[in-house]
Each structure stands twice: as C-alpha cells, then as structure tokens.
Amino acid sequence: MTTQSWLSQLKAHGYRLTNARKAVVEIVATTTSALNPLQVYEAAKSTYQGLGLVSVYRTLEKLEELELIQRVHLPDGCNAYLPQADGHQHLLICEGCGKAEYFEGDNMEALFSKVAGKHGFSIHEHWLQLFGVCSQCELAASG
Amino acid sequence: MTTQSWLSQLKAHGYRLTNARKAVVEIVATTTSALNPLQVYEAAKSTYQGLGLVSVYRTLEKLEELELIQRVHLPDGCNAYLPQADGHQHLLICEGCGKAEYFEGDNMEALFSKVAGKHGFSIHEHWLQLFGVCSQCELAASG
DNA sequence: TTATAATTGAAAACTATTATCAATAAGGAC
DNA sequence: GTCCTTATTGATAATAGTTTTCAATTATAA
Ligand SMILES: [Mn+2]
Ligand SMILES: [Mn+2]
Ligand SMILES: [Zn+2]
Ligand SMILES: [Zn+2]
C-alpha cells in the first residue's frame, strides 16, 4: 500500500514516524486530485485531531524532497500536490471535480526539433497539461 | 507601436491615461521576458518616479481584462506577465535569461483523442510550455 | 527505562496581494 | 483656457499565505 511505502521511505531517510506525518501521508498518498496545504490539513485533521498546519507544510516539503509528491500548477492556484508519476508523464485534469490522471506516450520530438530550429533554442524540458471533463462529471452534467 | 496601441485601447475602454498607466504599459508592452508585479514596478519607476506598486497591480489587472497581457506560470513563480499571443500559441522560455517566445503549429489532435479515449475524458484545453536555452545564452555559456 | 535530539503546535514574523481613503488630476463641458 | 466631476492615485492599513522561532513533547536507540 502506498501509505505504508511512503512511511517506510521517510523512516529510511532518518525521519521519525509521528502522528502528524502519518496523517498527512495517509491523505496525500491516496488522493486522486491535487490538494493544497490547507486542503491536506483539513482532510488530515479528521485522522489526527491535534495536527498543526505548520506540520503539513513541513511534511509536504519532505515528501517533495523525496520525490514522492510533485507540485501541480492549476488555473486557480499553483501550490497543489499530487503523488509523483513514474518517469516522464503528463497530467489530464478534470475541470469539474479536479480528478487528475497521468498519461504518457506523447511523442513530440518532431515538434520540439522544429521549434528548436526555428527559434534557435535547445530544449531541455516541457510542461504539458490537458484540461477537460471526466466521464463521471459528464454524466452528472447531462443526467 | 505596441505601447501606443495599448494606451489607445485603454482609452477606448473609458480608462484615463495617467502617468502611472503610461509607465507600466511602456514596460509590459515591450518586454521580451515575463515580469512579475515587482519587476514591472522597478522597471517602470525609472520612467515615472512617483509610481506606486499598487498602481502596477491595478494596471496589470486591467491589461489582463483587455487581453493585452497573459499570466505565465514558471518553475519559480506563477505571477509573471507577458504580452498576449495572437490566437492559440505556446511558450518557449529560456532558462538562462528568461526570454520568452511564442510558437504555434503544434498538432496534437491525435494525442488528445488517444488520451481522451483511454481515460474517458473530453478535452477542452491544454497547456504546453517548452524550456531550454536560447542561442545567446548558449554562446555566453560556451564562450 | 532513560537519554537524546528530532519534531511538534502555538505564536510571531514575513511576504505578497488587496482594500480603504483623502488628495490629486484627467478629461469633458463651457 | 477655466471649471467641474469623478476616476485614479499613492500612502496606509488590512488580509492571506507561508516561514521562522521556541519551549514542550515524543520517537527512537541505548
Ligand atoms: Mn512529454
Ligand atoms: Mn496547442
Ligand atoms: Zn470530474
Ligand atoms: Zn537566454
């Protein structure tokens, strides 16, 4: 289970397993939509009542260092986090419910070399995100 | 000239042409790299000494409403602005000097329909940004 | 069980952005 | 040009989000 594996990795890196960290990891490791620190705090507090918002920030920072989560930029905020994808993947995000899914298999090398040549840049990295509506939200809207 | 055209558009929408607005427009309309409010403020102050940071925020807000500028998300900040592209274009950004250029002609319909089918989403929008090094920075690094 | 040091939450500090407000000045009427 | 109206201004205060500080707590190894 992801939660346990993340806790093991924290431990393996010398971090102690505290109630605050367990509660935060439990939320972030299993979320299907990107969450900001306040959203994590509110969700995790129902598991561990004594949790402080500061510990959420601190734990997110560590999870990001360990590359277990990644920051996601959205139209209405740029500090939301999601479990990190394996390898090079891109995001597909539902504008209705916020559900985020990764996809891979973009093949944009041709585009990149065309643009690189035309503009005289050498390209190192790219961001690609798709926004749309998931089937569940589609149904909810039409039903 | 872009600066004049932007000022005309502000005027056409009933906004008065003030020193503060002129100074901000002059900077933002001619920049080649995305600037955040503080950067605009500092650059524009050399034109109009009395400028207040608040007026930069207010002017940027209006320019965005008039679709003369657009917000750009970067790895180290999400509140930078650039003159808006004509039609649907994407960004190519230099990691060295911040120079931003637009490009068009991505053809990603095949990718979109593949992803849409596989994930059961209907796709409405996409973000694509390329990061790299421009020829000038390349030279500076090697020379 | 005990000792140690990492971790905690509360509070204070900081930063970026927005709202308030009296003074100013742009632009239309004359 | 002068006058009038009111949009706009910059200073200031307020707010929101995030980080730092710090004494108390607690996870962990001895
Ligand atoms: Mn890719
Ligand atoms: Mn496109
Ligand atoms: Zn949805
Ligand atoms: Zn460059």
XYZ file of C-alpha atoms (C1' of nucleotides) and ligand atoms in Angstrom:
350
model
C 0.000 0.000 0.000
C 1.294 3.419 -0.911
C 0.816 4.968 2.505
C 2.961 2.312 4.164
C 5.614 2.519 1.482
C 5.877 6.282 1.887
C 6.188 5.945 5.643
C 8.944 3.378 5.153
C 10.783 5.751 2.890
C 10.518 8.567 5.405
C 11.883 6.233 8.033
C 14.633 5.012 5.729
C 15.776 8.580 5.366
C 16.073 9.001 9.101
C 12.789 10.788 9.694
C 10.691 9.798 12.676
C 7.219 8.421 12.217
C 4.947 10.818 14.041
C 1.183 11.180 14.179
C 1.383 14.378 12.151
C 3.387 12.747 9.376
C 1.236 9.649 9.325
C -1.941 11.679 8.960
C -0.540 13.830 6.157
C 0.917 10.885 4.260
C -2.332 8.982 4.513
C -4.156 11.814 2.729
C -1.606 12.760 0.115
C -0.563 9.251 -0.851
C -4.109 8.270 -1.725
C -5.603 11.420 -3.198
C -6.923 11.415 -6.746
C -6.961 15.187 -7.060
C -4.300 17.754 -6.380
C -4.511 19.223 -2.862
C -3.060 22.409 -1.440
C -1.640 22.632 2.095
C -4.905 23.825 3.614
C -6.896 21.067 1.950
C -4.409 18.495 3.196
C -4.613 19.992 6.675
C -8.392 19.819 6.794
C -8.532 16.295 5.474
C -5.733 15.025 7.710
C -7.130 16.625 10.829
C -10.024 14.210 10.837
C -7.465 11.424 11.282
C -5.290 13.231 13.802
C -7.115 15.964 15.664
C -4.025 17.634 17.140
C -2.402 18.298 13.777
C -0.974 21.766 13.101
C -0.978 23.427 9.689
C 2.744 24.039 10.055
C 3.416 20.332 10.153
C 1.526 19.916 6.920
C 3.848 22.396 5.233
C 6.863 20.677 6.731
C 5.754 17.216 5.721
C 4.860 18.260 2.174
C 8.313 19.769 1.888
C 9.918 16.471 2.846
C 7.698 14.401 0.590
C 8.642 16.651 -2.294
C 12.350 16.283 -1.497
C 11.928 12.510 -1.509
C 10.134 12.856 -4.853
C 7.036 11.158 -3.558
C 4.849 14.123 -4.483
C 5.034 16.852 -7.084
C 3.650 20.343 -7.270
C 0.884 20.979 -9.771
C 0.021 24.299 -11.373
C -3.677 24.885 -11.915
C -5.567 27.882 -13.299
C -6.741 28.800 -9.818
C -3.657 28.018 -7.783
C -0.134 26.754 -8.088
C 0.523 25.061 -4.770
C -1.348 21.819 -5.047
C 0.340 18.451 -4.710
C -0.146 15.043 -6.223
C 1.684 11.737 -5.844
C 4.546 11.849 -8.284
C 4.276 9.938 -11.549
C 6.681 7.165 -12.507
C 9.037 8.541 -15.094
C 8.037 11.162 -17.606
C 4.298 11.652 -17.640
C 1.769 14.399 -18.142
C -1.446 15.409 -16.475
C -5.041 15.233 -17.500
C -7.227 17.193 -15.116
C -10.993 17.331 -14.776
C -12.342 20.866 -14.658
C -15.409 19.577 -12.847
C -14.155 17.530 -9.896
C -10.426 18.113 -10.048
C -9.601 14.454 -10.652
C -6.091 14.179 -12.008
C -4.728 11.319 -14.099
C -1.341 10.827 -15.629
C -0.738 9.786 -19.186
C 2.372 9.022 -21.145
C 3.263 8.301 -24.728
C 3.308 11.834 -26.024
C 5.633 11.930 -28.952
C 6.580 15.492 -29.530
C 10.152 15.146 -30.678
C 9.282 16.331 -34.176
C 7.572 19.421 -32.814
C 10.460 20.122 -30.487
C 13.121 19.958 -33.152
C 11.076 22.128 -35.470
C 10.605 24.775 -32.784
C 14.200 24.459 -31.597
C 15.493 25.046 -35.105
C 13.202 27.928 -35.866
C 13.884 29.816 -32.627
C 17.493 28.836 -32.065
C 16.819 27.254 -28.699
C 17.979 23.952 -27.341
C 15.056 22.428 -25.500
C 15.582 20.733 -22.146
C 12.172 20.256 -20.656
C 8.479 20.624 -21.306
C 5.204 21.015 -19.475
C 2.056 19.561 -20.968
C -1.268 19.516 -19.197
C -4.675 18.722 -20.609
C -7.884 20.039 -19.111
C -11.300 18.564 -19.705
C -14.209 16.795 -18.116
C -14.147 13.251 -16.802
C -16.883 10.759 -17.666
C -18.387 10.968 -14.202
C -18.761 14.740 -14.380
C -20.039 14.478 -17.945
C -22.812 12.176 -16.739
C -23.624 14.375 -13.755
C -23.983 17.385 -16.051
C -26.170 15.682 -18.645
C -28.170 13.418 -16.294
C 3.970 50.808 -31.851
C 2.544 48.472 -29.256
C 2.769 50.883 -26.362
C 0.649 53.473 -28.186
C -1.850 50.894 -29.321
C -2.303 49.622 -25.774
C -2.818 53.139 -24.485
C -5.424 53.725 -27.189
C -7.232 50.589 -26.140
C -7.240 51.645 -22.513
C -8.640 54.996 -23.562
C -11.210 53.373 -25.848
C -12.483 51.447 -22.850
C -13.003 54.622 -20.879
C -9.842 54.482 -18.815
C -7.878 57.671 -18.295
C -4.324 57.948 -19.478
C -2.257 58.638 -16.392
C 1.466 58.733 -15.771
C 1.234 55.520 -13.765
C -0.523 53.653 -16.567
C 1.756 55.016 -19.247
C 4.856 53.908 -17.358
C 3.520 50.407 -16.720
C 2.319 49.920 -20.283
C 5.628 51.065 -21.671
C 7.414 48.293 -19.777
C 4.964 45.453 -20.206
C 4.144 46.072 -23.860
C 7.764 45.824 -24.886
C 9.194 43.184 -22.581
C 10.691 40.045 -24.031
C 10.592 38.138 -20.765
C 7.777 37.547 -18.331
C 7.738 40.074 -15.484
C 6.064 39.917 -12.099
C 4.440 42.954 -10.469
C 7.547 43.914 -8.524
C 9.752 43.680 -11.590
C 7.330 45.839 -13.541
C 7.277 48.320 -10.679
C 11.032 48.623 -10.534
C 11.416 48.976 -14.281
C 8.554 51.443 -14.637
C 9.702 53.604 -11.747
C 12.703 54.733 -13.738
C 10.261 56.271 -16.211
C 7.871 57.689 -13.646
C 9.443 58.233 -10.262
C 6.190 58.756 -8.346
C 4.742 55.383 -9.292
C 3.219 53.234 -6.563
C 3.329 49.441 -6.537
C -0.416 49.372 -6.041
C -0.946 51.049 -9.394
C 1.137 48.384 -11.051
C -1.191 45.710 -9.680
C -4.210 47.713 -10.805
C -2.881 48.343 -14.286
C -1.853 44.734 -14.797
C -5.361 43.710 -13.792
C -6.860 45.952 -16.465
C -4.420 44.883 -19.151
C -5.302 41.286 -18.414
C -9.029 42.050 -18.649
C -8.438 43.680 -22.030
C -6.479 40.570 -23.041
C -3.373 42.574 -23.797
C -1.284 40.524 -21.386
C -1.440 36.989 -20.051
C -0.212 35.353 -16.903
C 2.657 32.906 -17.218
C 3.483 30.072 -14.860
C 7.162 29.464 -14.349
C 9.026 26.999 -12.126
C 9.932 29.771 -9.711
C 6.752 31.807 -9.730
C 3.317 31.957 -11.241
C 2.562 35.653 -11.380
C 4.579 36.873 -14.293
C 3.043 38.583 -17.292
C 3.756 38.705 -20.983
C 2.050 40.426 -23.919
C -0.676 38.092 -25.039
C -0.148 35.975 -28.150
C -2.381 36.242 -31.192
C -4.649 33.230 -31.228
C -3.592 29.862 -29.867
C 0.119 29.761 -29.235
C 2.573 28.191 -26.822
C 5.619 29.350 -24.976
C 9.279 28.648 -25.344
C 11.238 30.022 -22.412
C 14.971 30.419 -21.897
C 16.160 29.046 -18.569
C 19.166 31.355 -18.778
C 17.831 34.833 -19.425
C 14.092 34.325 -19.209
C 13.458 35.323 -22.809
C 10.049 34.087 -23.872
C 8.937 33.397 -27.425
C 5.673 32.111 -28.757
C 5.327 29.327 -31.261
C 2.370 27.787 -32.975
C 1.729 24.847 -35.198
C 1.564 22.117 -32.611
C -0.624 19.376 -33.916
C -1.609 17.259 -31.024
C -5.083 16.195 -32.016
C -4.014 12.577 -32.401
C -2.516 12.562 -28.928
C -5.582 14.231 -27.467
C -8.058 11.784 -28.916
C -5.920 8.850 -27.831
C -5.729 10.148 -24.262
C -9.385 11.194 -24.249
C -10.476 7.724 -25.323
C -8.235 5.878 -22.899
C -9.195 7.966 -19.854
C -12.812 8.736 -20.707
C -12.281 12.481 -20.644
C -13.403 15.088 -23.120
C -10.558 17.537 -23.521
C -11.218 21.263 -23.632
C -7.908 22.961 -23.240
C -4.189 22.363 -22.960
C -1.063 23.992 -21.649
C 2.220 23.411 -23.385
C 5.447 25.146 -22.448
C 8.960 24.330 -23.533
C 12.017 25.234 -21.503
C 15.511 25.454 -22.863
C 18.415 27.754 -23.595
C 18.418 30.451 -26.266
C 21.303 30.853 -28.691
C 22.574 33.944 -26.923
C 22.792 32.171 -23.556
C 24.305 29.122 -25.245
C 27.094 31.300 -26.612
C 27.611 33.082 -23.307
C 27.993 29.724 -21.547
C 30.410 28.191 -24.049
C 32.353 31.342 -24.997
C 13.692 2.927 31.488
C 16.384 6.632 30.331
C 18.795 9.955 27.467
C 18.987 12.462 23.375
C 17.716 15.056 19.775
C 14.126 15.379 16.205
C 9.639 17.049 15.941
C 5.717 19.365 17.366
C 1.999 23.172 17.628
C 1.382 27.992 19.106
C 2.774 32.283 18.326
C 5.311 35.715 15.979
C 7.339 37.306 11.791
C 7.374 37.880 6.957
C 5.786 38.400 2.136
C 2.607 39.127 -1.425
C -1.669 40.982 -2.505
C -5.930 43.637 -1.744
C -8.967 47.168 0.424
C -9.550 51.841 2.318
C -9.325 56.657 1.867
C -8.293 61.502 1.400
C -5.787 64.048 -2.128
C -4.954 64.606 -6.934
C -5.502 65.133 -11.746
C -7.672 63.573 -16.353
C -10.867 64.889 -19.463
C -15.412 66.732 -20.803
C -18.418 70.971 -20.789
C -18.318 75.553 -21.424
C -8.154 78.278 -21.132
C -11.343 77.532 -16.647
C -14.285 74.863 -14.039
C -16.436 70.564 -12.554
C -16.953 65.943 -11.934
C -15.217 61.787 -10.688
C -11.734 58.219 -11.922
C -7.362 57.466 -10.294
C -3.591 57.916 -7.310
C -0.108 56.661 -3.581
C 0.126 56.004 1.391
C -1.575 53.201 4.741
C -3.975 49.514 6.792
C -5.764 45.015 6.355
C -5.661 40.272 4.772
C -3.958 35.786 3.312
C -0.436 32.523 2.707
C 3.859 30.841 4.239
C 8.029 30.607 7.146
C 10.606 31.230 11.466
C 11.121 30.908 16.382
C 10.856 28.443 20.526
C 9.710 25.871 24.629
C 7.368 21.496 25.286
C 6.747 16.929 23.660
C 7.834 12.452 21.942
C 10.105 8.904 18.790
C 13.872 6.208 18.915
C 18.136 3.950 20.239
C 20.953 2.674 24.094
Mn 6.281 14.826 -22.572
Mn -1.739 23.834 -28.638
Zn -14.619 15.108 -12.964
Zn 18.555 33.153 -22.930
